[in-house]
Tab-separated table of C-alpha atoms in Angstrom:
chain	number	residue	atom	x	y	z
B	90	MET	CA	-84.913	-8.090	-10.525
B	91	LYS	CA	-84.716	-4.455	-12.121
B	92	LYS	CA	-81.240	-2.890	-12.116
B	93	PHE	CA	-80.982	0.209	-10.394
B	94	PHE	CA	-77.056	1.089	-11.009
B	95	SER	CA	-74.723	0.411	-13.522
B	96	GLY	CA	-71.336	-0.887	-12.979
B	97	LYS	CA	-69.642	2.757	-13.893
B	98	GLN	CA	-72.230	4.236	-11.387
B	99	ILE	CA	-71.375	1.663	-8.462
B	100	VAL	CA	-67.456	2.445	-8.770
B	101	LYS	CA	-67.806	6.215	-8.614
B	102	ILE	CA	-70.048	5.899	-5.424
B	103	VAL	CA	-67.594	3.828	-3.864
B	104	CYS	CA	-64.670	5.900	-4.714
B	105	LEU	CA	-67.117	8.670	-3.481
B	106	LEU	CA	-67.621	7.003	-0.377
B	107	LEU	CA	-64.037	6.750	0.318
B	108	ALA	CA	-63.102	9.971	0.066
B	109	VAL	CA	-65.433	11.090	2.721
B	110	GLY	CA	-64.175	8.402	5.067
B	111	ILE	CA	-60.735	9.565	4.613
B	112	LEU	CA	-61.744	13.170	5.294
B	113	CYS	CA	-63.758	12.492	8.504
B	114	ILE	CA	-60.995	10.357	10.182
B	115	SER	CA	-58.002	12.489	9.129
B	116	ASP	CA	-56.512	14.605	11.996
B	117	SER	CA	-57.345	18.682	11.785
B	118	LYS	CA	-53.875	20.602	10.910
B	119	ILE	CA	-53.220	23.913	11.821
B	120	ALA	CA	-50.597	26.171	9.950
B	121	TYR	CA	-48.427	28.545	11.164
B	122	ALA	CA	-46.147	31.370	9.972
B	123	SER	CA	-42.470	30.561	9.442
B	124	SER	CA	-40.194	31.886	11.745
B	125	TYR	CA	-38.956	35.553	11.736
B	126	ASP	CA	-36.085	36.068	9.205
B	127	SER	CA	-33.314	38.481	10.132
B	128	ASN	CA	-32.141	38.947	6.617
B	129	LEU	CA	-35.750	40.715	5.645
B	130	THR	CA	-35.146	44.256	4.574
B	131	GLY	CA	-37.120	47.456	6.381
B	132	GLU	CA	-37.254	48.055	10.065
B	133	THR	CA	-38.928	45.395	12.537
B	134	ASP	CA	-41.821	47.929	13.078
B	135	ASN	CA	-42.614	48.424	9.496
B	136	ARG	CA	-42.967	44.770	8.725
B	137	THR	CA	-46.079	42.484	8.417
B	138	TYR	CA	-47.738	41.945	11.497
B	139	ILE	CA	-51.290	40.039	12.429
B	140	ASN	CA	-53.574	40.809	15.425
B	141	GLU	CA	-56.134	38.591	16.790
B	142	ALA	CA	-58.961	37.645	14.656
B	143	GLY	CA	-62.084	39.857	15.790
B	144	SER	CA	-59.786	42.165	17.755
B	145	ALA	CA	-60.880	45.331	15.664
B	146	ASP	CA	-63.348	47.892	16.730
B	147	SER	CA	-63.401	50.253	14.171
B	148	ALA	CA	-62.696	50.771	10.217
B	149	ASP	CA	-59.030	51.740	10.796
B	150	GLU	CA	-58.233	48.871	13.174
B	151	LEU	CA	-59.259	46.510	10.667
B	152	ASN	CA	-56.984	47.957	8.080
B	153	GLU	CA	-54.366	47.784	10.508
B	154	LEU	CA	-54.874	43.655	11.057
B	155	ASN	CA	-52.467	43.056	7.967
B	156	ILE	CA	-50.440	46.127	6.582
B	157	ALA	CA	-49.324	44.008	3.687
B	158	ASN	CA	-52.253	44.737	1.821
B	159	THR	CA	-50.537	47.766	1.242
B	160	VAL	CA	-47.336	47.873	-0.655
B	161	THR	CA	-44.388	50.532	0.503
B	162	VAL	CA	-40.889	51.121	-1.058
B	163	THR	CA	-38.248	52.704	1.020
B	164	TYR	CA	-35.514	53.371	-0.942
B	165	ASN	CA	-32.054	54.619	0.908
B	166	ASP	CA	-34.034	55.035	4.269
B	167	GLY	CA	-33.254	52.919	7.355
B	168	ASN	CA	-32.086	49.741	5.906
B	169	GLY	CA	-34.249	49.247	3.464
B	170	GLN	CA	-33.635	49.141	-0.497
B	171	VAL	CA	-35.707	48.548	-3.684
B	172	ASN	CA	-36.857	45.290	-3.857
B	173	GLY	CA	-35.162	43.172	-6.620
B	174	THR	CA	-38.496	42.100	-8.048
B	175	LEU	CA	-39.371	45.922	-8.496
B	176	ARG	CA	-35.798	46.505	-10.004
B	177	ILE	CA	-36.550	44.023	-12.699
B	178	LEU	CA	-40.008	45.308	-13.479
B	179	ILE	CA	-38.595	48.699	-13.924
B	180	THR	CA	-35.862	47.277	-16.265
B	181	LEU	CA	-38.212	45.419	-18.149
B	182	THR	CA	-40.304	48.681	-18.587
B	183	LEU	CA	-37.549	50.683	-20.025
B	184	ILE	CA	-36.488	48.329	-22.337
B	185	ALA	CA	-40.141	47.980	-23.607
B	186	LEU	CA	-40.358	51.667	-24.076
B	187	ALA	CA	-36.855	52.144	-25.545
B	188	PRO	CA	-37.498	51.680	-29.285
B	189	THR	CA	-39.940	54.142	-28.884
B	190	LEU	CA	-37.830	56.702	-27.020
B	191	ILE	CA	-34.690	55.830	-29.211
B	192	ILE	CA	-36.855	56.502	-32.518
B	193	MET	CA	-38.622	59.500	-31.284
B	194	LEU	CA	-36.518	61.653	-28.988
B	195	THR	CA	-33.081	61.352	-30.332
B	196	SER	CA	-31.441	61.606	-33.500
B	197	PHE	CA	-32.149	58.366	-35.016
B	198	THR	CA	-35.138	59.221	-37.280
B	199	ARG	CA	-32.851	61.618	-39.219
B	200	ILE	CA	-30.087	59.508	-39.672
B	201	ILE	CA	-31.783	56.380	-40.659
B	202	ILE	CA	-34.011	58.098	-43.079
B	203	VAL	CA	-30.649	59.613	-44.832
B	204	LEU	CA	-29.055	56.320	-44.785
B	205	HIS	CA	-31.994	54.814	-46.682
B	206	PHE	CA	-31.911	57.777	-49.204
B	207	THR	CA	-28.626	57.329	-49.733
B	208	ARG	CA	-28.961	53.344	-50.735
B	209	ALA	CA	-32.113	54.171	-52.676
B	210	ALA	CA	-30.144	57.018	-54.759
B	211	LEU	CA	-27.111	54.162	-55.528
B	212	ASN	CA	-29.735	51.725	-56.552
B	213	THR	CA	-27.954	49.073	-54.744
B	214	GLN	CA	-31.241	47.188	-53.771
B	215	THR	CA	-30.224	45.838	-50.132
B	216	ALA	CA	-26.385	46.678	-50.132
B	217	PRO	CA	-25.670	48.074	-47.295
B	218	PRO	CA	-28.443	45.558	-45.762
B	219	ASN	CA	-30.953	47.177	-43.158
B	220	GLN	CA	-29.034	45.333	-40.300
B	221	VAL	CA	-25.841	47.277	-41.373
B	222	LEU	CA	-27.854	50.833	-41.622
B	223	ILE	CA	-29.598	50.427	-38.307
B	224	GLY	CA	-26.654	49.402	-36.479
B	225	LEU	CA	-24.705	52.177	-38.076
B	226	ALA	CA	-27.798	54.621	-37.042
B	227	LEU	CA	-27.646	53.295	-33.480
B	228	PHE	CA	-24.214	53.915	-32.990
B	229	LEU	CA	-24.157	57.748	-34.348
B	230	THR	CA	-27.232	58.138	-32.338
B	231	PHE	CA	-25.072	56.760	-29.324
B	232	PHE	CA	-22.510	59.672	-30.488
B	233	ILE	CA	-24.461	62.408	-31.055
B	234	MET	CA	-26.527	61.899	-27.693
B	235	SER	CA	-23.545	61.368	-25.518
B	236	PRO	CA	-23.616	64.963	-24.039
B	237	VAL	CA	-27.443	64.607	-23.229
B	238	LEU	CA	-26.845	61.154	-21.844
B	239	THR	CA	-23.916	62.471	-19.811
B	240	GLU	CA	-25.809	65.072	-18.539
B	241	ILE	CA	-28.706	62.879	-17.507
B	242	ASN	CA	-26.659	60.380	-15.736
B	243	THR	CA	-24.555	63.565	-13.796
B	244	ASN	CA	-27.703	65.676	-12.693
B	245	ALA	CA	-30.420	62.954	-12.271
B	246	ILE	CA	-29.086	59.167	-11.931
B	247	VAL	CA	-25.981	59.826	-9.438
B	248	PRO	CA	-27.927	62.430	-7.508
B	249	PHE	CA	-30.633	59.993	-6.956
B	250	GLU	CA	-29.074	57.029	-6.469
B	251	ALA	CA	-26.983	58.907	-3.813
B	252	GLY	CA	-30.451	59.930	-2.122
B	253	GLN	CA	-30.143	63.654	-2.390
B	254	ILE	CA	-33.058	64.287	-4.670
B	255	SER	CA	-36.645	62.677	-4.850
B	256	GLN	CA	-37.696	60.522	-8.066
B	257	GLU	CA	-39.786	63.556	-9.028
B	258	GLU	CA	-36.650	65.980	-9.102
B	259	ALA	CA	-34.745	63.131	-11.085
B	260	PHE	CA	-37.238	62.831	-13.602
B	261	ASP	CA	-37.385	66.660	-14.116
B	262	ASN	CA	-33.539	66.555	-14.318
B	263	ALA	CA	-33.461	63.877	-16.748
B	264	LEU	CA	-36.206	65.446	-19.214
B	265	ASP	CA	-34.639	68.847	-19.264
B	266	PRO	CA	-31.132	67.915	-21.440
B	267	ILE	CA	-33.676	65.982	-23.638
B	268	ARG	CA	-36.065	68.927	-23.951
B	269	ASP	CA	-33.235	71.283	-24.723
B	270	PHE	CA	-31.662	68.908	-27.409
B	271	MET	CA	-35.273	68.646	-29.248
B	272	TYR	CA	-35.704	72.294	-28.846
B	273	ARG	CA	-32.563	73.150	-30.806
B	274	GLN	CA	-33.660	70.677	-33.495
B	275	THR	CA	-37.106	71.915	-33.750
B	276	ASP	CA	-38.420	74.818	-35.959
B	277	ILE	CA	-40.653	77.422	-34.201
B	278	LYS	CA	-43.333	77.370	-36.912
B	279	ASP	CA	-43.902	73.591	-36.207
B	280	VAL	CA	-44.066	74.275	-32.553
B	281	ARG	CA	-46.696	77.262	-32.707
B	282	LEU	CA	-48.644	74.434	-35.439
B	283	PHE	CA	-49.426	72.317	-32.614
B	284	LEU	CA	-49.802	74.936	-29.465
B	285	GLU	CA	-52.354	76.383	-32.088
B	286	ILE	CA	-54.332	72.868	-32.533
B	287	ASP	CA	-53.805	72.117	-28.636
B	288	GLY	CA	-55.343	75.729	-27.615
B	289	THR	CA	-52.198	76.727	-25.651
B	290	GLU	CA	-50.543	80.266	-25.597
B	291	TRP	CA	-46.480	80.452	-25.408
B	292	ASN	CA	-44.722	84.002	-25.109
B	293	GLY	CA	-41.931	82.432	-27.616
B	294	GLU	CA	-39.028	82.435	-25.228
B	295	ASN	CA	-39.614	80.210	-22.236
B	296	LEU	CA	-38.942	76.230	-23.327
B	297	ASP	CA	-40.533	74.880	-19.850
B	298	GLU	CA	-43.714	76.458	-21.200
B	299	ILE	CA	-43.913	73.911	-23.914
B	300	PRO	CA	-45.559	70.566	-23.012
B	301	MET	CA	-43.772	67.585	-23.932
B	302	ARG	CA	-47.256	66.386	-26.157
B	303	VAL	CA	-46.358	69.346	-28.495
B	304	LEU	CA	-42.629	69.417	-28.728
B	305	ILE	CA	-42.380	65.783	-29.305
B	306	PRO	CA	-44.529	65.796	-32.399
B	307	ALA	CA	-42.856	69.042	-33.519
B	308	PHE	CA	-39.566	67.831	-33.191
B	309	ILE	CA	-40.359	64.426	-35.425
B	310	ILE	CA	-42.142	66.831	-38.001
B	311	GLY	CA	-38.502	68.727	-38.122
B	312	GLU	CA	-36.705	65.712	-38.524
B	313	LEU	CA	-38.507	64.164	-41.342
B	314	ARG	CA	-38.317	67.614	-43.170
B	315	THR	CA	-34.440	67.865	-42.253
B	316	ALA	CA	-33.818	64.169	-43.405
B	317	PHE	CA	-36.135	64.632	-46.919
B	318	ILE	CA	-34.161	67.839	-47.532
B	319	ILE	CA	-30.721	65.890	-47.348
B	320	GLY	CA	-31.977	62.969	-49.018
B	321	PHE	CA	-32.669	65.349	-52.280
B	322	VAL	CA	-29.360	66.872	-52.212
B	323	ILE	CA	-27.862	63.497	-52.224
B	324	TYR	CA	-30.200	62.163	-55.193
B	325	ILE	CA	-29.035	65.086	-57.261
B	326	PRO	CA	-25.647	63.864	-58.438
B	327	PHE	CA	-26.967	60.200	-59.204
B	328	ILE	CA	-29.977	61.472	-61.227
B	329	VAL	CA	-27.492	63.167	-63.391
B	330	ILE	CA	-25.763	60.255	-63.963
B	331	ASP	CA	-29.182	58.303	-64.928
B	332	MET	CA	-29.887	60.965	-67.412
B	333	VAL	CA	-26.480	60.758	-68.940
B	334	VAL	CA	-26.371	57.116	-69.520
B	335	ALA	CA	-30.313	57.310	-70.923
B	336	SER	CA	-29.318	59.995	-73.183
B	337	THR	CA	-26.276	57.829	-74.197
B	338	LEU	CA	-27.892	54.471	-74.725
B	339	MET	CA	-30.770	56.298	-76.754
B	340	GLY	CA	-28.216	57.904	-79.016
B	341	MET	CA	-26.742	54.741	-79.791
B	342	GLY	CA	-30.214	52.984	-80.356
B	343	MET	CA	-29.956	50.746	-77.591
B	344	MET	CA	-33.414	51.647	-76.093
B	345	MET	CA	-33.663	47.835	-74.899
B	346	LEU	CA	-30.848	48.066	-72.503
B	347	PRO	CA	-32.259	49.045	-68.950
B	348	PRO	CA	-30.157	52.364	-68.153
B	349	THR	CA	-29.907	51.292	-64.596
B	350	THR	CA	-27.521	48.423	-65.760
B	351	ILE	CA	-25.729	50.693	-67.119
B	352	SER	CA	-25.847	53.595	-64.630
B	353	LEU	CA	-25.017	51.510	-61.686
B	354	PRO	CA	-21.176	50.754	-61.788
B	355	PHE	CA	-21.019	54.681	-62.671
B	356	LYS	CA	-22.939	55.584	-59.539
B	357	ILE	CA	-20.522	53.333	-56.914
B	358	LEU	CA	-17.559	54.533	-59.096
B	359	LEU	CA	-18.433	58.183	-58.358
B	360	PHE	CA	-19.478	57.220	-54.726
B	361	VAL	CA	-16.209	55.751	-54.095
B	362	LEU	CA	-14.215	58.419	-55.745
B	363	ALA	CA	-15.723	61.225	-53.742
B	364	ASP	CA	-15.455	59.032	-50.448
B	365	GLY	CA	-19.125	59.313	-50.387
B	366	TRP	CA	-19.624	57.627	-47.010
B	367	ASN	CA	-17.012	59.937	-45.193
B	368	LEU	CA	-18.841	62.962	-47.180
B	369	VAL	CA	-22.811	61.625	-46.015
B	370	ILE	CA	-22.069	60.711	-42.685
B	371	GLY	CA	-19.814	63.352	-41.795
B	372	ASN	CA	-21.926	66.305	-42.930
B	373	LEU	CA	-25.009	64.580	-41.294
B	374	VAL	CA	-23.515	64.178	-37.661
B	375	LYS	CA	-22.524	67.904	-38.238
B	376	THR	CA	-26.187	69.196	-38.550
B	377	PHE	CA	-27.076	68.394	-35.064
B	378	TYR	CA	-24.244	70.756	-33.657
């Protein structure tokens, strides 16, 4: 007799029949929504409600069957607040943008470049290490930007939390101190360069007429220029030491000895005797005032 089904096929067919039988004899279940929760925020009339199926006669009524299809955030109005999940989302977004904002809109760029020039002029390789330089640059940035942060907190954050101003007004009030700080550190020629490229006219007086897309790159270029000028000034005394040491070694016939090996202790000695960190950091911070 010819065999039509293998053993594995028979097992699969039996399992399939059992599953169909279970589905056929099982009772139907009806799921209902959970009971009213008095801890939910928002007015009762504004909460999600579902009308009976088939009761809509128009597109507008169909849209009202379930108002949870749209999300509304009510802040400081009624008994509602910004949802905790939304606060976490906003916080994570700000954390993701924080490195860009710190580097591009504050004094951090000039400070970190000058500190790296100082280390390169000393020729100490990794002393101080990058972690120390970045940490020092961050704290100096916080020190320099403290008046700006205080003004942002006073004019934007506190009134917004109190419900006295809208979100758009809070954003504008927070942006104004940053714009003022960047404008004070930016050369007019850099602003006019990007205005010319952008095709925007400016009377040269009203700061509000300068778009942020123009002010930010102009500010960054100015910071790079200033940092390189300060770095060049820092390099001058150490170059003189290198030249003196190299001339001395050549006069003594010790041409096989690297001049940097001899000049490094003299550079460190000069830097310590002149209280170099105090001079560099003190004058660097004063360039922002």
